[in-house]
mmCIF file with all atom_site columns, C-alpha atoms in Angstrom:
data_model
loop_
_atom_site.group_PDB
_atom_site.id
_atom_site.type_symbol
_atom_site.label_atom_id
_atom_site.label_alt_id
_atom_site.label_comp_id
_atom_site.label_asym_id
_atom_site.label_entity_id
_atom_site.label_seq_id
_atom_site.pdbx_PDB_ins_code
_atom_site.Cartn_x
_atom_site.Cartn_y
_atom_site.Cartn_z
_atom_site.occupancy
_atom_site.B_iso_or_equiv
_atom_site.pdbx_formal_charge
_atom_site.auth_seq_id
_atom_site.auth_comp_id
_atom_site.auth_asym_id
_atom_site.auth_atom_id
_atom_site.pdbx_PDB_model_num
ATOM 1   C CA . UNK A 1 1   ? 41.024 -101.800 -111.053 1.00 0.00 ? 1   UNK A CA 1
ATOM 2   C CA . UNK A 1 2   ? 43.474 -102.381 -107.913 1.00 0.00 ? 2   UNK A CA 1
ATOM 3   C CA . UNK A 1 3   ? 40.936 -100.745 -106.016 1.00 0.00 ? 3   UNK A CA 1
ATOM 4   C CA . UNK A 1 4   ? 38.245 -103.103 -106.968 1.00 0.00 ? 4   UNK A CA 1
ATOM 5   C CA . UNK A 1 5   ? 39.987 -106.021 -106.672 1.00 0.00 ? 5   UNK A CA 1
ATOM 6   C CA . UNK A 1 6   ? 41.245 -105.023 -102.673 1.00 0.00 ? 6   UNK A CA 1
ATOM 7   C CA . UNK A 1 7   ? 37.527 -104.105 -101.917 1.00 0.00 ? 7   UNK A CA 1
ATOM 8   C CA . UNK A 1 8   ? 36.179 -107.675 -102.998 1.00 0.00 ? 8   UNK A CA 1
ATOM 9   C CA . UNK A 1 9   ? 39.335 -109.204 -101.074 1.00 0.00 ? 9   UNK A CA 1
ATOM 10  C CA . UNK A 1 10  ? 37.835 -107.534 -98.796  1.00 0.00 ? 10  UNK A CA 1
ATOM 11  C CA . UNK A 1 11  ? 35.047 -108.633 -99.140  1.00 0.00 ? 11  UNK A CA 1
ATOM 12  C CA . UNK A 1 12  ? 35.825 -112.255 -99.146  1.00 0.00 ? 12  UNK A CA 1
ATOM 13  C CA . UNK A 1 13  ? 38.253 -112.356 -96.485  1.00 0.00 ? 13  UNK A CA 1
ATOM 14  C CA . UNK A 1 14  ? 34.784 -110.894 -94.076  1.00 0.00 ? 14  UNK A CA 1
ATOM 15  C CA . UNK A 1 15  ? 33.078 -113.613 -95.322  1.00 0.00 ? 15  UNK A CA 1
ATOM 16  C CA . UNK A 1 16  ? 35.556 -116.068 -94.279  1.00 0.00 ? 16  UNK A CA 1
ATOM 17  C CA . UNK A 1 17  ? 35.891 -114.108 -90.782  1.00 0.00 ? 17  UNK A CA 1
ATOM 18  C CA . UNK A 1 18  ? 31.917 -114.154 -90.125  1.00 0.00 ? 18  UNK A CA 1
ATOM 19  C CA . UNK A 1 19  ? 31.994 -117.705 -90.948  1.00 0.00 ? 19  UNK A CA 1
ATOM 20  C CA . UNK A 1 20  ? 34.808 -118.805 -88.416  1.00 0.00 ? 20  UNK A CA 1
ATOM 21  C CA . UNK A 1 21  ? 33.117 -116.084 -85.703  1.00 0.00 ? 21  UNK A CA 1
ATOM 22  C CA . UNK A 1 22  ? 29.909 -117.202 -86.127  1.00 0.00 ? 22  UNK A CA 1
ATOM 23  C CA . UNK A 1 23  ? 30.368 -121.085 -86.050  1.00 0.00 ? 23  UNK A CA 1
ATOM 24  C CA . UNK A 1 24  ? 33.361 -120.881 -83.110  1.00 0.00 ? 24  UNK A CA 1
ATOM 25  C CA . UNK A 1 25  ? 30.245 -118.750 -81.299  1.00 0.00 ? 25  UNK A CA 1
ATOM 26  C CA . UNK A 1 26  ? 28.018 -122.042 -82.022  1.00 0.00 ? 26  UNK A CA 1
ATOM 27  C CA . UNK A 1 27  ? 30.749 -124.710 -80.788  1.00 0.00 ? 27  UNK A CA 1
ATOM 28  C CA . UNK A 1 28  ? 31.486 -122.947 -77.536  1.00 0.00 ? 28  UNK A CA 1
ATOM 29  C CA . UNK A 1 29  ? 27.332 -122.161 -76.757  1.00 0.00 ? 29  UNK A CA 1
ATOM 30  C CA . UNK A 1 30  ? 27.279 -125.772 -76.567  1.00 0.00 ? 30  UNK A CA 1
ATOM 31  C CA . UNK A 1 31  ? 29.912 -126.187 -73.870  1.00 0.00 ? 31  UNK A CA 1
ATOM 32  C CA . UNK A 1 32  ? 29.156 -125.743 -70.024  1.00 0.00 ? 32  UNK A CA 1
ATOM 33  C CA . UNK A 1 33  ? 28.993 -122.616 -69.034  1.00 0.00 ? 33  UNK A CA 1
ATOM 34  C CA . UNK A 1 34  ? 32.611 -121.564 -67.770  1.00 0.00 ? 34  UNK A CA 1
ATOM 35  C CA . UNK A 1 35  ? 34.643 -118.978 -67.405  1.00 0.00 ? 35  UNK A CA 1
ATOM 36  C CA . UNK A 1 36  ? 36.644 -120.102 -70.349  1.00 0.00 ? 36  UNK A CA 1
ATOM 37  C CA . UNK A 1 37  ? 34.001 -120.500 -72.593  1.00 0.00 ? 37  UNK A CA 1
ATOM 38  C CA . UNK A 1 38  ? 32.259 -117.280 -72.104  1.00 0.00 ? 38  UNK A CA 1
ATOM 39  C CA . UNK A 1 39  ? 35.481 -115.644 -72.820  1.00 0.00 ? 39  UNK A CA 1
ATOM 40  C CA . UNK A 1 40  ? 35.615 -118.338 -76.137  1.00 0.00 ? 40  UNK A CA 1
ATOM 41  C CA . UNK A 1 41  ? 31.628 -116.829 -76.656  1.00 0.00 ? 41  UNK A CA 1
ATOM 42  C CA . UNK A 1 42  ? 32.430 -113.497 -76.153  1.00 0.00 ? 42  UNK A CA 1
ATOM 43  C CA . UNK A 1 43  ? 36.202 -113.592 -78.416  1.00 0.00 ? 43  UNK A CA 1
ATOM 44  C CA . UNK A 1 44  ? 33.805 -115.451 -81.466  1.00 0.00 ? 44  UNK A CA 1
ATOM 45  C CA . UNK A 1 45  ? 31.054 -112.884 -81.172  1.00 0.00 ? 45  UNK A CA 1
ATOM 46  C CA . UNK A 1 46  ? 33.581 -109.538 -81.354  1.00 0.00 ? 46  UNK A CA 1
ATOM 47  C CA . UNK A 1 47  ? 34.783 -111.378 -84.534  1.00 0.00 ? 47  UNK A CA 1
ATOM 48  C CA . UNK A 1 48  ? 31.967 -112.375 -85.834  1.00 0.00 ? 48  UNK A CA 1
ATOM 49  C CA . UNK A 1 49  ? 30.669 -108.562 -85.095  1.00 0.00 ? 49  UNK A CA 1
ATOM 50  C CA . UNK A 1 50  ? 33.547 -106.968 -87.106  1.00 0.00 ? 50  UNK A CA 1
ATOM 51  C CA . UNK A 1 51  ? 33.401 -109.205 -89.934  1.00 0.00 ? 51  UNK A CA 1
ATOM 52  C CA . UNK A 1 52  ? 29.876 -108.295 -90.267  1.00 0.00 ? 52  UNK A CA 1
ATOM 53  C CA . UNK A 1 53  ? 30.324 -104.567 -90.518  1.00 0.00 ? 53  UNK A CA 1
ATOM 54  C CA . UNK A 1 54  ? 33.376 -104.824 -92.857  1.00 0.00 ? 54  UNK A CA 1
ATOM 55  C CA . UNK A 1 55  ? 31.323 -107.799 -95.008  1.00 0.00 ? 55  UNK A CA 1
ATOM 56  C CA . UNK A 1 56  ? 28.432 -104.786 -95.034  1.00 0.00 ? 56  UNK A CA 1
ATOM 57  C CA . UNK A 1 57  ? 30.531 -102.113 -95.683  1.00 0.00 ? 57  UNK A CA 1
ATOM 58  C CA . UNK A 1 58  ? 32.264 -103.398 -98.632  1.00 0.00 ? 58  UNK A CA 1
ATOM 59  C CA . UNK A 1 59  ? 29.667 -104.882 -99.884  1.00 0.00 ? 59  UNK A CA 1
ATOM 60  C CA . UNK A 1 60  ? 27.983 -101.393 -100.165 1.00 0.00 ? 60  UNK A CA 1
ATOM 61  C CA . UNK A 1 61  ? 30.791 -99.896  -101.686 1.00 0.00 ? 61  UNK A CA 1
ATOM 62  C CA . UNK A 1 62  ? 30.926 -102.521 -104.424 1.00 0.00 ? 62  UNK A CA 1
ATOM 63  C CA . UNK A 1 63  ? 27.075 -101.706 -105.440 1.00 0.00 ? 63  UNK A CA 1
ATOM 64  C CA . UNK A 1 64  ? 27.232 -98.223  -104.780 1.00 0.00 ? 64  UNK A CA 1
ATOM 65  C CA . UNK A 1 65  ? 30.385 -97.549  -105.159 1.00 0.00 ? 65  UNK A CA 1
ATOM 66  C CA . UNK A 1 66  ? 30.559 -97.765  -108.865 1.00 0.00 ? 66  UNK A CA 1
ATOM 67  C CA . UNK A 1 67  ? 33.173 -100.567 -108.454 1.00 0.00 ? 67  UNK A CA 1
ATOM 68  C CA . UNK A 1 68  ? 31.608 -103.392 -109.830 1.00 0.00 ? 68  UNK A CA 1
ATOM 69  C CA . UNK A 1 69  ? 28.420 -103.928 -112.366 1.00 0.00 ? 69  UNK A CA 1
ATOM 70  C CA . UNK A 1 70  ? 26.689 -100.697 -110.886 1.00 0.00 ? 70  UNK A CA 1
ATOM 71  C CA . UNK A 1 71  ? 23.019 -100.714 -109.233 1.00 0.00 ? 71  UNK A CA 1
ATOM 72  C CA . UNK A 1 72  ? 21.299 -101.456 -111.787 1.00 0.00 ? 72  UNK A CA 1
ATOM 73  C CA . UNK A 1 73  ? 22.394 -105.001 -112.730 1.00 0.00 ? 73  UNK A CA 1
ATOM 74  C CA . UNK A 1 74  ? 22.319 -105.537 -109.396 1.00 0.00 ? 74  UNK A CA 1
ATOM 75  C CA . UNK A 1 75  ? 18.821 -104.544 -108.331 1.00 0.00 ? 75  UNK A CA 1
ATOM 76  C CA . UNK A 1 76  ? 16.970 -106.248 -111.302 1.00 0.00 ? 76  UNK A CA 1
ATOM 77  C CA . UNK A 1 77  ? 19.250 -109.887 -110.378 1.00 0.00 ? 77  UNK A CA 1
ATOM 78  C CA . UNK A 1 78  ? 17.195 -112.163 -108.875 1.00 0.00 ? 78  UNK A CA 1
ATOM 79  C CA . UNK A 1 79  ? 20.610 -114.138 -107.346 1.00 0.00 ? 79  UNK A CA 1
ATOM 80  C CA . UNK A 1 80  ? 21.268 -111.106 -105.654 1.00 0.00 ? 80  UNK A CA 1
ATOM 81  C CA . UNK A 1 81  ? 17.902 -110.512 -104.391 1.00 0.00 ? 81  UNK A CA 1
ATOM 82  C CA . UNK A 1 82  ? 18.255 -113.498 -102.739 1.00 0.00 ? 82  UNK A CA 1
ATOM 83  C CA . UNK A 1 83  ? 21.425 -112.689 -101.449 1.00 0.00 ? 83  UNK A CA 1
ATOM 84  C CA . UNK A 1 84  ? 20.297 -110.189 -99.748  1.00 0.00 ? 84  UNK A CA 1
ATOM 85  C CA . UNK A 1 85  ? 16.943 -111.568 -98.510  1.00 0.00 ? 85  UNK A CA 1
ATOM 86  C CA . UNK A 1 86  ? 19.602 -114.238 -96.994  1.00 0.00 ? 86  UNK A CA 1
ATOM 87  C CA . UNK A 1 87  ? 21.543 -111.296 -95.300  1.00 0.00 ? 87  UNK A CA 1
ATOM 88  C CA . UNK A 1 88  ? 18.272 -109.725 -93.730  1.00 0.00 ? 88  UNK A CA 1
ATOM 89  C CA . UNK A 1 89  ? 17.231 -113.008 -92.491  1.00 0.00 ? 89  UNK A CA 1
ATOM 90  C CA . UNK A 1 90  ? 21.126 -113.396 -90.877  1.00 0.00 ? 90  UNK A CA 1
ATOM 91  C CA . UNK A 1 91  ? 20.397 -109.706 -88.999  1.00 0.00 ? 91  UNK A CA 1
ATOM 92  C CA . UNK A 1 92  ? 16.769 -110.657 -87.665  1.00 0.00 ? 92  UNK A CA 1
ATOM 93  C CA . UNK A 1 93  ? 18.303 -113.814 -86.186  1.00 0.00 ? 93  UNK A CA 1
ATOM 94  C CA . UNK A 1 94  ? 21.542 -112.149 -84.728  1.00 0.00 ? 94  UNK A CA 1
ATOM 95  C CA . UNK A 1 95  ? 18.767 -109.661 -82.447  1.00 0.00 ? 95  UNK A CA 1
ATOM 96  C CA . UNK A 1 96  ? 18.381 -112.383 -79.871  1.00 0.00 ? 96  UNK A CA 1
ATOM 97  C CA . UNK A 1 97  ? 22.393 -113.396 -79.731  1.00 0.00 ? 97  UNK A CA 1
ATOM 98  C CA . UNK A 1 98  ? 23.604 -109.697 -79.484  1.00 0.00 ? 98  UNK A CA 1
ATOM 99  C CA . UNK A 1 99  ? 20.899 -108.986 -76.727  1.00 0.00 ? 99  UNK A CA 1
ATOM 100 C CA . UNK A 1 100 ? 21.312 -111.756 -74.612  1.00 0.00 ? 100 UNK A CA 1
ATOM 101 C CA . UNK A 1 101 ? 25.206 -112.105 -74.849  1.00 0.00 ? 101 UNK A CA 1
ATOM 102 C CA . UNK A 1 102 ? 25.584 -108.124 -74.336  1.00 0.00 ? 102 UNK A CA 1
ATOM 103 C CA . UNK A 1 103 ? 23.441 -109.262 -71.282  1.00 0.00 ? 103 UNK A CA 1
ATOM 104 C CA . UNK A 1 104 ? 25.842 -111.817 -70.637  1.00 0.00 ? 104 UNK A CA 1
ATOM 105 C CA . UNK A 1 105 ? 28.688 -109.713 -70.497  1.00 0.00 ? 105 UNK A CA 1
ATOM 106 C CA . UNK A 1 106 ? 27.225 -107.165 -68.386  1.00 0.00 ? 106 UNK A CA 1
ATOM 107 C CA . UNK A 1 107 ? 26.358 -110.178 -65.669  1.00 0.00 ? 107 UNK A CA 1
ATOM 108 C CA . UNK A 1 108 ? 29.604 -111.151 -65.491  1.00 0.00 ? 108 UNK A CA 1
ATOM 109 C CA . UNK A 1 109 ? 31.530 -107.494 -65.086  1.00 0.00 ? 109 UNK A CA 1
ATOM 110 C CA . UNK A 1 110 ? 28.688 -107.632 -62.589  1.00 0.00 ? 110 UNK A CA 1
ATOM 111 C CA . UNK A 1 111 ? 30.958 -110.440 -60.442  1.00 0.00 ? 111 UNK A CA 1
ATOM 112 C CA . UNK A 1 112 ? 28.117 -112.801 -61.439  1.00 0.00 ? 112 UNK A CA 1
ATOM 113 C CA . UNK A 1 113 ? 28.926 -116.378 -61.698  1.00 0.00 ? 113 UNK A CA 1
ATOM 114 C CA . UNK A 1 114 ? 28.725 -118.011 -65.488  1.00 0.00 ? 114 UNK A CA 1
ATOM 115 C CA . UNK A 1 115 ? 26.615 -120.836 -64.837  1.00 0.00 ? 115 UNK A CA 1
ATOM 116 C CA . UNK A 1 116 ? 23.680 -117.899 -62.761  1.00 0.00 ? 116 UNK A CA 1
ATOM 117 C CA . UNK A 1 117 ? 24.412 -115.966 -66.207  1.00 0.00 ? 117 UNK A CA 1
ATOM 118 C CA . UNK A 1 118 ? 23.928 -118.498 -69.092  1.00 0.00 ? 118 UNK A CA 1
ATOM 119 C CA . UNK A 1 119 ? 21.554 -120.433 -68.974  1.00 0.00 ? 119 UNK A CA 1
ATOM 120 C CA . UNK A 1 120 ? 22.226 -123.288 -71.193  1.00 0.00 ? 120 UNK A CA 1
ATOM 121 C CA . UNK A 1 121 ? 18.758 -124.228 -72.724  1.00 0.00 ? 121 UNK A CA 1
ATOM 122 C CA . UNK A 1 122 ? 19.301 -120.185 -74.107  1.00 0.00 ? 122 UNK A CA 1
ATOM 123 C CA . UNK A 1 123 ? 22.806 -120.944 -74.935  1.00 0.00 ? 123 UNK A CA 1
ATOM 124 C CA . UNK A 1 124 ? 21.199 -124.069 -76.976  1.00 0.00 ? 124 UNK A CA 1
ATOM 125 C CA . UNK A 1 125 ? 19.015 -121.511 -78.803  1.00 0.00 ? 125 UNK A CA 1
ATOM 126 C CA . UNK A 1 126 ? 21.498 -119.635 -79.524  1.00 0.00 ? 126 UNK A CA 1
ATOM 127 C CA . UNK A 1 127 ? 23.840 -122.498 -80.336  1.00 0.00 ? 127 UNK A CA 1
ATOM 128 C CA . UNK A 1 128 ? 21.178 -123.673 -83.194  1.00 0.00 ? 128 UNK A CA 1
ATOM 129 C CA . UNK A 1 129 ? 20.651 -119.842 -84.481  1.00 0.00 ? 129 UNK A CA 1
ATOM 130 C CA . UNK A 1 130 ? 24.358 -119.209 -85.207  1.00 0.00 ? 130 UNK A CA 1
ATOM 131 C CA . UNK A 1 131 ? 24.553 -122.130 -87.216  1.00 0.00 ? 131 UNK A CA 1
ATOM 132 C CA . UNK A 1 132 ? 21.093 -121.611 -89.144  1.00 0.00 ? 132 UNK A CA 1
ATOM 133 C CA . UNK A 1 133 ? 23.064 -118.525 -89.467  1.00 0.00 ? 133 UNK A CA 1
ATOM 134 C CA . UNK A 1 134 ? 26.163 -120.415 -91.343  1.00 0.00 ? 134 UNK A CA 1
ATOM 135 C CA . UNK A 1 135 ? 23.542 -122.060 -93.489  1.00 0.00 ? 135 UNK A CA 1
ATOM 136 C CA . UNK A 1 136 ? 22.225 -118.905 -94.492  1.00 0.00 ? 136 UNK A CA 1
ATOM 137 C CA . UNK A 1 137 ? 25.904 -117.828 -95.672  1.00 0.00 ? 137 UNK A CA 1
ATOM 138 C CA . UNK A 1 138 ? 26.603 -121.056 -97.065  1.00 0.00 ? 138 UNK A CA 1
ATOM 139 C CA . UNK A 1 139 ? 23.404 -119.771 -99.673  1.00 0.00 ? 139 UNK A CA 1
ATOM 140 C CA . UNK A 1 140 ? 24.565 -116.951 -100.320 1.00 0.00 ? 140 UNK A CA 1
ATOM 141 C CA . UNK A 1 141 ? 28.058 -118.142 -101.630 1.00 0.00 ? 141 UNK A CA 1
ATOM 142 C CA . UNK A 1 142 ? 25.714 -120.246 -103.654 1.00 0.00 ? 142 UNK A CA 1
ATOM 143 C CA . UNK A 1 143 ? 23.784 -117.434 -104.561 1.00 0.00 ? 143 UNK A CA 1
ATOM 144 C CA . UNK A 1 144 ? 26.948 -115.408 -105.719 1.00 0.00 ? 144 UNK A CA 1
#
């Protein structure tokens, strides 16, 4: 029981992490490229990074981990299904954020200057995907 109820903590407390990553990601995409708010890009997106694998993780354990209704319930719920239809639509869009910000980072330990690194009609992209990506979170709360 004390175990189950830690692992959704968990849980929740990723989802609240992945939220505040992914949306202070957004906010500082939309500022001039800096110095500053690189480092605000690049602080957001390590955040946003772990909540993700500990949101994933737990989540796992709670289907497959016997802690909660078991597989089952879970794969014949339609709410869940499109929980997780949300989540796989989150991971496609976070392929062209990870890419081009790991790019980003390795420009910069290059000596590059921020404003020859992002380039802000990207960082606008980017900007708008991470908070499609909130949206899609938003759902799945709803979902839950």
């Amino acid at each position: 029981m004390l175990l189950r109820v830690f692992v959704a903590s968990l849980h929740l407390l990723a989802l609240g992490l992945g939220v505040y990553g992914v949306l202070t990601r957004a906010i500082a995409l939309r500022e001039p490229p800096t110095v500053s708010s690189l480092r605000r890009i690049v602080r957001a997106d390590i955040v946003w990074g772990i909540a993700a694998v500990l949101w994933i993780a737990t989540g796992l354990w709670r289907v497959f981990g016997g802690l909660e209704k078991g597989v089952p319930y879970y794969m014949h719920n339609t709410f869940f299904m499109a929980k997780m239809t949300f989540l796989a639509l989150i991971i496609v869009l976070e392929i062209s954020p990870a890419v081009t910000l790991t790019r980003w980072r390795l420009a910069i330990k290059r000596g590059e200057s921020p404003e020859s690194v992002a380039n802000p009609q990207v960082a606008s992209r980017l900007a708008t995907i991470s908070h499609i990506q909130v949206l899609l979170i938003v759902l799945m709360i709803f979902a839950a």
